[in-house]
Amino acid sequence: MSSPWSRHATTERPDAPEYDDPADDAPADAGVAGDAPTGSGAPTNGHHRANGHTRPAGPDAAEASPAAGNGHVLDEGEMAAAFARPADGSPTDAAPRARPREQAGAREPSVALAGAFGRPEGTPDTLQRPAESTRPRPEHEAQDLWAGETTERDPWRDPAAAAELGAPAVREREPGPDRRAVGPRLSARELLFGRRVAPSALIVLAVIALLVGAVGGVVGHLTAAGSDALVDPGASLAQVDPGKERPAGSVADVAGRVVPAVVSIEVRSGTTGGTGSGVVIDPRGDIVTNNHVVSLAATDPRATLEAVFASGMRATARIVGRDPQTDIAVVKVDVANPVVAQLGRSSDLKVGDGVIAIGSPLGLAGTVTTGIVSSLRRPVRLDAESANANPVIDAIQTDAAINPGNSGGALVDSTGAVVGINTAIRTLGGTDSSGQGGSIGLGFAIPIDDVRVIAQSLIQTGGFAHTDLGVNAKSVTDGTADGAQILNVVQGGPAARAGVLEGDVVTRVDDRPIASADELTVAIREHRPGETVTLGVVRGGRPLSLQAQL
């Protein structure tokens, strides 16, 4: 008996590979139904191959099962028991049935077929759907054939599961950690002497190391040779004579001609001493300088006095004469054919003229600084060497840098002629002729016209006689005019003979205005003894003119 349900169950069972595959044992030359000879084991119903099984021929063939084989003929009861539904018609309540294979004693399928069509290992081998949950189901919840609380959806039982090629639809295990064993590490001793590495490999390694070292040595040698090539003892640079602007009167031209005539003067007495500058004024070796530079040598018998020339030559110097009233002194050295400075005329100077100061500030011989004439006939009172001294100069003011050690040096004009002897500077604390302060752009020099007269007198006689009016005065002002008020008059002096009284205010000496007591002093010293000067005085508010013979 062959029913539609039996054919459906046979062809749609997921575990169909468990049945004998007609293709497993078919001969290679088996044909289709009706082509094989009778009794050869070929199918006789035109639907299946017999895998070597025989079916009865004749009238009983219609009553035999399509799946019968091995010479066994199933009757209708056996067919129903093998393929019919259970009595109640429910597949979930049916008890497991013996497969036709087990009843017929069929052999197991091949391993290849079982792996290709069989169920995965560990999955339930049943077509029954899972038992219904005891949980009350809401009315709106769909009656899913495969719903269940404890059973996951199985693609082998899900009618909606898609068919695809590949591995079975089961969860794959994640790869575990690499647990490959790590072998022991080789020490240097085992590597060289433990015979763990072939000797030939060690030899090759040694050769490679030697080659690397040789290449490094060659590269180092080439690098060193290349660096040595940077130095060429025979190389010479091309010399070019550029056109330098050093015309006559330039600072470089003036310095080149005057510096050799300026010397550095050093005074030592035990552990004390000082330095200054001087200017060679004649070929006999006479040098003019400041009195305060050589005063230590003049008062201390143990002191030594030396002149150091620009060439570095040293010569012992002796004091010829000095004038504390004007801070001028002359010393002499025994030097053959010294370079002599050219003396100019300070009376020709104008404010704004360029000047150059040359000396040895702070012992730095041959130092040259430049500036201009800031003012002329500036009365400057210097530090007194003694109580009887009244050092006042009618100075040239300049902004050329003058510092300690410049005292006695030369102040020259643009032609290189000496127009003054640097003497003092003005500091924030006052006028400094001892060289203890620093330059703030206010330097003072003795006019060379006065220096020439005094130096010549010192060389000829060893001293110099100054003119004196015979008065003591102080600086005064009434708000509109300045002058020198007479404090006392020396009896029998030039002022007393001229009729000057105490309280008179001197405002003019000849054509020169007098604005202070120091200016009165320098104005009188401009004249020589025996000369007559005209004094403009104010007495009781009335101007007077008096004649005084010096």
Coordinates of C-alpha atoms in Angstrom, one line a residue:
M1 CA 0.0 0.0 0.0
S2 CA 1.4 3.4 -1.0
S3 CA -0.4 6.5 0.6
P4 CA 0.3 10.1 0.0
W5 CA 1.2 10.6 3.7
S6 CA 3.8 7.8 3.5
R7 CA 5.5 9.4 0.5
H8 CA 5.4 12.9 2.2
A9 CA 6.9 11.5 5.5
T10 CA 9.6 9.7 3.6
T11 CA 10.7 12.5 1.4
E12 CA 10.4 15.4 4.0
R13 CA 12.0 13.7 7.0
P14 CA 15.0 15.7 8.1
D15 CA 16.7 12.5 9.1
A16 CA 16.3 11.0 5.6
P17 CA 20.0 10.2 5.3
E18 CA 19.3 7.4 7.9
Y19 CA 17.5 5.4 5.2
D20 CA 19.4 3.5 2.6
D21 CA 20.5 5.8 -0.2
P22 CA 19.7 4.0 -3.5
A23 CA 22.8 5.5 -4.9
D24 CA 25.1 4.0 -2.3
D25 CA 25.2 0.4 -3.6
A26 CA 24.1 0.9 -7.1
P27 CA 26.4 -0.6 -9.7
A28 CA 28.3 1.9 -11.9
D29 CA 26.4 0.7 -15.0
A30 CA 22.9 0.6 -13.4
G31 CA 20.3 2.0 -15.8
V32 CA 16.9 3.5 -15.4
A33 CA 13.7 1.5 -14.7
G34 CA 12.8 -0.9 -17.5
D35 CA 16.3 -1.0 -18.9
A36 CA 18.0 -3.5 -16.5
P37 CA 17.5 -7.2 -17.1
T38 CA 15.0 -9.0 -15.0
G39 CA 16.5 -10.4 -11.8
S40 CA 19.6 -8.1 -11.9
G41 CA 18.4 -6.2 -8.8
A42 CA 17.3 -3.2 -10.9
P43 CA 14.0 -1.5 -9.9
T44 CA 10.9 -2.9 -11.4
N45 CA 8.4 -0.1 -10.5
G46 CA 10.1 2.7 -12.4
H47 CA 10.6 4.9 -9.2
H48 CA 13.5 3.7 -7.2
R49 CA 16.7 1.8 -7.5
A50 CA 17.0 -1.3 -5.4
N51 CA 20.6 -1.2 -4.1
G52 CA 20.9 -4.8 -4.8
H53 CA 17.5 -5.7 -3.3
T54 CA 14.9 -7.7 -5.3
R55 CA 11.2 -7.2 -5.6
P56 CA 8.8 -9.9 -6.5
A57 CA 7.5 -9.9 -10.0
G58 CA 4.0 -10.8 -11.0
P59 CA 0.7 -10.1 -9.4
D60 CA 2.2 -9.6 -5.9
A61 CA 4.3 -6.8 -7.0
A62 CA 1.5 -4.3 -6.7
E63 CA 1.0 -5.2 -3.1
A64 CA 4.6 -4.8 -2.1
S65 CA 6.0 -1.6 -0.4
P66 CA 8.0 0.7 -2.5
A67 CA 10.7 0.7 0.1
A68 CA 11.0 -3.1 0.4
G69 CA 14.3 -4.7 -0.1
N70 CA 16.6 -7.5 0.8
G71 CA 14.0 -10.0 -0.4
H72 CA 11.5 -9.1 2.3
V73 CA 8.0 -8.2 1.3
L74 CA 6.0 -5.9 3.6
D75 CA 2.4 -6.4 4.0
E76 CA -0.1 -3.7 4.5
G77 CA 0.0 -3.9 8.3
E78 CA 3.7 -3.5 8.4
M79 CA 3.5 -0.5 6.1
A80 CA 1.0 1.2 8.3
A81 CA 3.1 0.5 11.4
A82 CA 6.1 2.0 9.8
F83 CA 4.8 5.1 8.0
A84 CA 1.2 5.8 9.3
R85 CA 0.4 8.5 11.8
P86 CA -0.3 7.5 15.4
A87 CA -3.8 6.5 16.3
D88 CA -4.6 10.0 17.8
G89 CA -3.1 11.8 14.8
S90 CA -0.8 14.0 17.0
P91 CA 2.9 13.7 16.3
T92 CA 3.8 15.2 19.7
D93 CA 2.2 12.3 21.6
A94 CA 3.4 9.5 19.4
A95 CA 5.8 7.1 20.9
P96 CA 9.1 6.6 19.1
R97 CA 8.8 4.1 16.4
A98 CA 11.2 1.7 15.1
R99 CA 12.7 2.8 11.8
P100 CA 12.3 0.5 8.9
R101 CA 16.1 0.3 8.8
E102 CA 16.1 -1.3 12.3
Q103 CA 13.2 -3.6 11.4
A104 CA 14.8 -4.7 8.2
G105 CA 18.3 -5.0 9.6
A106 CA 19.7 -2.4 7.1
R107 CA 23.3 -1.4 7.5
E108 CA 24.5 2.0 8.7
P109 CA 25.1 4.7 6.0
S110 CA 28.7 5.7 5.0
V111 CA 30.6 8.3 7.0
A112 CA 30.6 10.8 4.1
L113 CA 26.8 10.7 3.8
A114 CA 26.3 10.9 7.6
G115 CA 28.6 14.0 7.7
A116 CA 26.9 15.7 4.8
F117 CA 23.2 15.1 5.7
G118 CA 23.2 14.0 9.3
R119 CA 22.2 16.2 12.3
P120 CA 25.0 17.9 14.3
E121 CA 26.3 16.0 17.2
G122 CA 24.5 16.7 20.4
T123 CA 21.2 17.9 18.9
P124 CA 18.0 16.1 19.7
D125 CA 17.2 13.4 17.1
T126 CA 13.4 13.9 17.0
L127 CA 10.9 15.6 14.8
Q128 CA 8.5 16.2 17.7
R129 CA 7.9 19.8 18.6
P130 CA 8.7 20.8 22.1
A131 CA 6.2 20.4 24.9
E132 CA 3.9 23.2 25.5
S133 CA 4.8 25.5 28.3
T134 CA 2.6 25.4 31.4
R135 CA 2.7 29.2 31.6
P136 CA -0.7 30.7 30.8
R137 CA -0.6 32.2 27.3
P138 CA -2.3 35.5 26.7
E139 CA -5.1 35.5 24.2
H140 CA -3.3 38.0 22.0
E141 CA 0.0 36.0 21.9
A142 CA 0.4 34.0 18.7
Q143 CA 0.4 30.2 18.8
D144 CA 3.9 29.7 17.6
L145 CA 4.5 26.1 16.7
W146 CA 8.0 26.4 17.8
A147 CA 7.6 28.7 20.8
G148 CA 9.1 27.3 24.1
E149 CA 10.7 28.6 27.2
T150 CA 13.5 26.0 27.5
T151 CA 14.1 25.0 23.9
E152 CA 15.9 27.3 21.5
R153 CA 14.7 27.6 17.9
D154 CA 16.2 24.7 15.9
P155 CA 16.8 25.4 12.2
W156 CA 16.3 21.6 11.6
R157 CA 12.7 21.8 12.8
D158 CA 11.9 25.3 11.7
P159 CA 9.8 25.1 8.4
A160 CA 10.8 28.8 7.7
A161 CA 14.5 28.2 8.0
A162 CA 16.3 29.1 4.7
A163 CA 18.4 26.5 3.0
E164 CA 22.0 27.6 2.4
L165 CA 25.3 26.0 1.7
G166 CA 27.9 25.9 4.4
A167 CA 28.4 24.5 7.9
P168 CA 25.4 23.6 10.0
A169 CA 23.6 26.5 11.7
V170 CA 25.1 26.0 15.1
R171 CA 27.2 28.2 17.3
E172 CA 31.0 27.8 16.8
R173 CA 33.4 27.8 19.6
E174 CA 35.6 30.9 20.0
P175 CA 39.3 30.1 19.5
G176 CA 41.1 29.6 22.7
P177 CA 44.4 31.3 23.7
D178 CA 47.6 30.2 22.1
R179 CA 49.1 27.7 24.6
R180 CA 52.1 26.7 22.5
A181 CA 55.0 25.9 24.8
V182 CA 57.9 28.3 24.8
G183 CA 61.3 26.6 24.5
P184 CA 64.2 27.5 26.7
R185 CA 66.4 30.3 25.6
L186 CA 70.0 29.8 24.6
S187 CA 72.7 31.4 26.6
A188 CA 75.9 32.7 24.9
R189 CA 77.8 29.8 26.3
E190 CA 75.3 27.3 24.9
L191 CA 75.3 29.1 21.6
L192 CA 79.0 29.0 21.2
F193 CA 80.0 25.7 22.9
G194 CA 76.8 23.8 23.4
R195 CA 76.6 22.7 19.8
R196 CA 73.1 24.1 19.6
V197 CA 74.0 26.0 16.4
A198 CA 75.9 24.6 13.5
P199 CA 79.5 25.7 13.4
S200 CA 79.1 26.9 9.8
A201 CA 76.3 29.3 11.0
L202 CA 78.7 30.7 13.7
I203 CA 81.4 31.1 11.1
V204 CA 79.1 32.9 8.8
L205 CA 77.9 35.2 11.7
A206 CA 81.6 35.9 12.6
V207 CA 82.4 36.8 9.0
I208 CA 79.4 39.1 8.7
A209 CA 80.4 40.9 12.0
L210 CA 84.0 41.3 10.6
L211 CA 82.6 42.7 7.4
V212 CA 80.4 45.2 9.2
G213 CA 83.3 46.3 11.3
A214 CA 85.5 46.7 8.3
V215 CA 82.9 48.8 6.5
G216 CA 82.5 51.0 9.6
G217 CA 86.3 51.4 9.8
V218 CA 86.5 52.4 6.1
V219 CA 83.6 54.9 6.5
G220 CA 85.3 56.4 9.6
H221 CA 88.6 56.7 7.8
L222 CA 87.0 58.4 4.9
T223 CA 85.1 60.8 7.2
A224 CA 88.3 61.7 9.1
A225 CA 90.1 62.2 5.8
G226 CA 87.4 64.4 4.6
S227 CA 87.5 66.5 7.8
D228 CA 91.3 66.8 7.4
A229 CA 90.7 68.0 3.9
L230 CA 88.9 71.1 5.4
V231 CA 92.3 72.3 6.7
D232 CA 94.8 73.3 4.0
P233 CA 98.1 74.7 5.3
G234 CA 98.9 75.9 1.8
A235 CA 95.7 77.9 1.3
S236 CA 95.9 81.7 1.1
L237 CA 93.1 84.2 1.0
A238 CA 93.1 86.9 -1.7
Q239 CA 94.0 90.2 -0.3
V240 CA 92.1 93.3 -1.5
D241 CA 93.0 96.8 -0.7
P242 CA 89.7 98.5 -0.1
G243 CA 89.4 102.2 -0.4
K244 CA 89.4 103.5 3.2
E245 CA 88.3 107.0 3.8
R246 CA 91.1 108.3 6.0
P247 CA 91.6 111.8 4.7
A248 CA 93.7 114.4 6.5
G249 CA 91.9 115.5 9.7
S250 CA 90.0 112.2 10.2
V251 CA 90.1 110.6 13.6
A252 CA 92.2 107.8 12.3
D253 CA 94.7 110.2 10.8
V254 CA 94.9 112.4 13.8
A255 CA 95.2 109.4 16.2
G256 CA 98.0 107.9 14.1
R257 CA 100.0 111.1 14.4
V258 CA 99.4 112.1 18.0
V259 CA 99.2 108.9 19.9
P260 CA 103.0 108.3 19.7
A261 CA 103.5 111.7 21.4
V262 CA 101.2 110.9 24.3
V263 CA 102.8 108.9 27.2
S264 CA 101.4 107.2 30.3
I265 CA 102.9 108.4 33.6
E266 CA 103.2 106.0 36.5
V267 CA 103.9 107.0 40.1
R268 CA 104.8 104.5 42.8
S269 CA 105.5 104.9 46.5
G270 CA 105.5 101.6 48.4
T271 CA 102.1 100.1 48.0
T272 CA 100.4 103.3 46.8
G273 CA 100.6 105.0 43.4
G274 CA 98.7 106.3 40.5
T275 CA 98.6 106.8 36.8
G276 CA 98.1 109.7 34.5
S277 CA 99.0 110.9 31.0
G278 CA 101.4 113.4 29.5
V279 CA 102.3 115.1 26.2
V280 CA 105.8 115.4 24.8
I281 CA 106.2 119.1 23.9
D282 CA 109.8 119.4 22.8
P283 CA 112.6 117.1 21.4
R284 CA 114.6 117.4 24.7
G285 CA 112.2 115.0 26.3
D286 CA 110.1 117.6 28.2
I287 CA 106.6 116.3 29.0
V288 CA 103.7 118.5 30.2
T289 CA 101.1 116.9 32.5
N290 CA 98.9 117.8 35.5
N291 CA 100.3 118.8 38.8
H292 CA 98.0 116.4 40.7
V293 CA 99.5 113.5 38.6
V294 CA 103.1 114.0 39.9
S295 CA 102.4 115.6 43.3
L296 CA 103.1 112.3 45.1
A297 CA 106.5 112.1 43.5
A298 CA 107.2 115.7 44.5
T299 CA 106.3 115.3 48.1
D300 CA 107.5 111.7 48.8
P301 CA 111.3 111.1 48.4
R302 CA 110.7 107.3 48.1
A303 CA 108.3 107.7 45.1
T304 CA 109.4 106.7 41.6
L305 CA 108.2 108.3 38.4
E306 CA 108.2 106.6 35.0
A307 CA 107.0 107.5 31.5
V308 CA 105.7 104.7 29.3
F309 CA 105.6 105.4 25.6
A310 CA 103.2 104.1 23.0
S311 CA 105.9 101.7 21.8
G312 CA 106.1 100.1 25.3
M313 CA 109.4 101.7 26.2
R314 CA 109.8 102.9 29.7
A315 CA 111.9 105.8 30.9
T316 CA 112.6 107.4 34.3
A317 CA 111.1 110.8 34.6
R318 CA 112.2 113.8 36.7
I319 CA 110.1 116.8 37.8
V320 CA 111.2 120.0 36.1
G321 CA 108.6 122.3 37.7
R322 CA 105.0 122.5 38.7
D323 CA 102.3 125.1 39.1
P324 CA 99.6 124.2 41.7
Q325 CA 97.5 127.3 40.8
T326 CA 96.8 126.1 37.3
D327 CA 97.4 122.3 37.9
I328 CA 100.3 122.2 35.4
A329 CA 103.6 120.4 35.7
V330 CA 106.5 119.5 33.5
V331 CA 108.7 116.3 33.8
K332 CA 111.7 115.3 31.7
V333 CA 112.9 112.0 30.3
D334 CA 116.2 111.1 28.7
V335 CA 115.0 109.8 25.4
A336 CA 116.7 110.4 22.0
N337 CA 114.4 111.8 19.3
P338 CA 111.0 111.3 20.9
V339 CA 107.8 112.0 18.9
V340 CA 106.8 115.6 19.7
A341 CA 103.2 116.8 19.7
Q342 CA 102.3 119.9 17.6
L343 CA 100.8 122.7 19.8
G344 CA 97.9 124.6 18.4
R345 CA 96.0 127.8 19.4
S346 CA 93.1 127.4 21.8
S347 CA 92.0 131.0 21.1
D348 CA 91.0 129.9 17.6
L349 CA 88.5 127.3 18.9
K350 CA 84.7 127.8 18.5
V351 CA 81.9 126.0 20.3
G352 CA 81.0 122.9 18.3
D353 CA 84.5 122.3 16.9
G354 CA 85.4 118.6 16.9
V355 CA 88.1 117.5 19.3
I356 CA 89.8 114.2 20.2
A357 CA 90.9 113.2 23.7
I358 CA 94.0 110.9 23.9
G359 CA 95.3 109.4 27.1
S360 CA 95.5 106.4 29.4
P361 CA 92.2 106.1 31.2
L362 CA 92.4 103.4 33.9
G363 CA 95.9 102.6 32.7
L364 CA 94.7 101.8 29.1
A365 CA 97.5 103.5 27.2
G366 CA 96.7 105.1 23.8
T367 CA 92.9 105.4 24.3
V368 CA 91.2 107.7 21.8
T369 CA 87.8 109.3 22.4
T370 CA 86.0 112.0 20.4
G371 CA 83.6 114.8 21.0
I372 CA 83.1 118.5 20.5
V373 CA 83.8 121.8 22.3
S374 CA 80.9 122.3 24.5
S375 CA 81.9 125.6 25.9
L376 CA 84.9 128.0 26.1
R377 CA 86.4 130.1 29.0
R378 CA 84.5 128.0 31.6
P379 CA 85.9 128.9 35.1
V380 CA 86.5 125.6 37.0
R381 CA 87.9 125.4 40.5
L382 CA 90.0 122.4 41.2
D383 CA 91.0 120.6 44.4
A384 CA 93.5 122.6 46.4
E385 CA 96.8 120.9 47.2
S386 CA 97.4 123.1 50.1
A387 CA 95.6 125.9 52.0
N388 CA 97.6 128.5 50.2
A389 CA 96.7 127.2 46.8
N390 CA 93.8 128.6 44.8
P391 CA 93.6 126.3 41.7
V392 CA 91.2 127.8 39.2
I393 CA 91.4 127.3 35.4
D394 CA 89.7 129.0 32.5
A395 CA 88.8 125.7 30.9
I396 CA 87.7 124.3 27.6
Q397 CA 84.6 122.2 28.2
T398 CA 84.1 119.1 26.0
D399 CA 81.9 116.1 25.9
A400 CA 84.7 113.8 24.7
A401 CA 84.9 110.9 27.3
I402 CA 87.5 111.7 29.9
N403 CA 88.0 109.2 32.7
P404 CA 90.5 108.6 35.6
G405 CA 93.9 108.3 33.9
N406 CA 93.2 110.8 31.2
S407 CA 94.5 113.7 33.3
G408 CA 97.5 115.3 31.6
G409 CA 96.6 113.9 28.2
A410 CA 96.1 115.8 25.0
L411 CA 92.9 117.4 23.7
V412 CA 93.6 117.9 19.9
D413 CA 91.6 119.5 17.1
S414 CA 90.8 118.1 13.7
T415 CA 94.2 119.1 12.4
G416 CA 96.0 117.0 15.1
A417 CA 97.3 120.1 17.0
V418 CA 97.1 120.0 20.8
V419 CA 94.6 122.7 21.9
G420 CA 94.3 121.7 25.6
I421 CA 95.5 119.5 28.4
N422 CA 92.8 117.3 29.9
T423 CA 92.5 118.0 33.6
A424 CA 89.1 117.4 35.3
I425 CA 85.6 116.1 34.9
R426 CA 82.4 117.1 36.4
T427 CA 80.6 114.4 38.4
L428 CA 77.4 114.3 40.3
G429 CA 79.4 115.1 43.4
G430 CA 81.2 118.1 41.9
T431 CA 84.4 118.7 40.0
D432 CA 86.9 115.9 40.2
S433 CA 90.5 116.4 39.2
S434 CA 91.8 113.4 41.1
G435 CA 90.4 110.9 38.6
Q436 CA 88.0 109.1 41.1
G437 CA 84.8 109.7 39.2
G438 CA 83.5 108.6 35.8
S439 CA 82.7 110.6 32.7
I440 CA 79.2 111.9 32.3
G441 CA 80.1 114.0 29.2
L442 CA 81.4 117.0 31.1
G443 CA 85.2 117.2 30.8
F444 CA 87.5 120.1 31.2
A445 CA 90.9 120.9 29.7
I446 CA 93.4 123.7 30.3
P447 CA 93.7 125.9 27.1
I448 CA 97.0 125.3 25.4
D449 CA 97.6 129.1 25.2
D450 CA 97.9 129.1 29.0
V451 CA 99.8 125.9 29.1
R452 CA 102.4 127.1 26.7
V453 CA 103.2 130.2 28.7
I454 CA 103.3 128.3 32.1
A455 CA 105.2 125.3 30.7
Q456 CA 107.8 127.5 29.1
S457 CA 108.3 129.4 32.4
L458 CA 108.6 126.1 34.3
I459 CA 111.2 124.8 31.9
Q460 CA 113.2 128.0 32.0
T461 CA 112.8 129.0 35.7
G462 CA 111.1 126.0 37.4
G463 CA 108.2 128.2 38.4
F464 CA 105.5 130.6 37.3
A465 CA 104.4 134.0 38.8
H466 CA 100.7 134.7 38.6
T467 CA 99.1 138.1 38.6
D468 CA 96.9 138.9 41.6
L469 CA 94.4 141.7 42.2
G470 CA 94.9 141.5 46.0
V471 CA 91.3 140.9 47.0
N472 CA 89.1 138.1 48.4
A473 CA 85.7 137.9 46.7
K474 CA 82.5 135.8 46.6
S475 CA 79.9 135.2 44.0
V476 CA 76.7 137.3 44.3
T477 CA 73.5 138.1 42.3
D478 CA 70.7 140.5 42.7
G479 CA 68.3 138.6 40.5
T480 CA 69.1 140.7 37.4
A481 CA 72.9 140.7 37.4
D482 CA 75.7 138.5 38.7
G483 CA 79.2 139.5 39.9
A484 CA 82.0 139.1 42.4
Q485 CA 81.6 141.0 45.6
I486 CA 84.8 142.2 47.3
L487 CA 85.1 140.8 50.9
N488 CA 88.4 142.4 51.8
V489 CA 91.2 144.3 50.1
V490 CA 94.9 143.7 50.7
Q491 CA 96.7 146.9 51.8
G492 CA 99.1 148.1 49.1
G493 CA 97.8 145.7 46.5
P494 CA 96.6 146.5 43.0
A495 CA 93.0 146.7 44.1
A496 CA 93.8 149.0 47.0
R497 CA 95.8 151.3 44.7
A498 CA 92.9 151.4 42.3
G499 CA 90.5 152.5 44.9
V500 CA 88.5 149.3 45.2
L501 CA 86.5 149.2 48.5
E502 CA 85.0 146.3 50.5
G503 CA 81.4 145.7 49.3
D504 CA 82.1 146.7 45.8
V505 CA 80.8 144.2 43.2
V506 CA 83.1 143.6 40.2
T507 CA 81.0 142.9 37.0
R508 CA 83.6 143.4 34.3
V509 CA 87.4 143.1 33.7
D510 CA 88.2 145.0 30.5
D511 CA 85.7 143.6 28.0
R512 CA 85.1 140.3 29.9
P513 CA 81.9 140.0 32.0
I514 CA 82.4 138.7 35.5
A515 CA 79.6 136.6 37.0
S516 CA 81.5 134.8 39.8
A517 CA 84.5 135.0 42.1
D518 CA 86.3 132.3 40.1
E519 CA 85.7 134.1 36.9
L520 CA 87.3 137.2 38.4
T521 CA 90.4 135.1 39.3
V522 CA 90.9 133.7 35.9
A523 CA 90.2 137.0 34.2
I524 CA 93.1 138.7 36.2
R525 CA 95.4 135.7 35.6
E526 CA 95.1 136.2 31.8
H527 CA 97.2 139.3 32.1
R528 CA 100.9 139.5 32.9
P529 CA 102.4 141.4 35.8
G530 CA 102.7 145.1 35.1
E531 CA 99.7 145.3 32.8
T532 CA 96.8 147.6 33.6
V533 CA 93.2 146.4 33.6
T534 CA 89.9 148.3 33.7
L535 CA 87.5 147.1 36.5
G536 CA 83.8 147.7 36.2
V537 CA 82.3 147.8 39.7
V538 CA 78.9 148.6 41.2
R539 CA 79.1 150.7 44.5
G540 CA 75.9 151.7 46.2
G541 CA 73.9 150.9 43.1
R542 CA 76.0 153.1 40.9
P543 CA 78.4 151.7 38.3
L544 CA 82.0 152.8 38.4
S545 CA 85.1 152.2 36.3
L546 CA 88.5 151.8 38.0
Q547 CA 92.0 151.3 36.7
A548 CA 94.2 148.8 38.4
Q549 CA 97.9 148.0 37.6
L550 CA 98.8 144.4 38.2

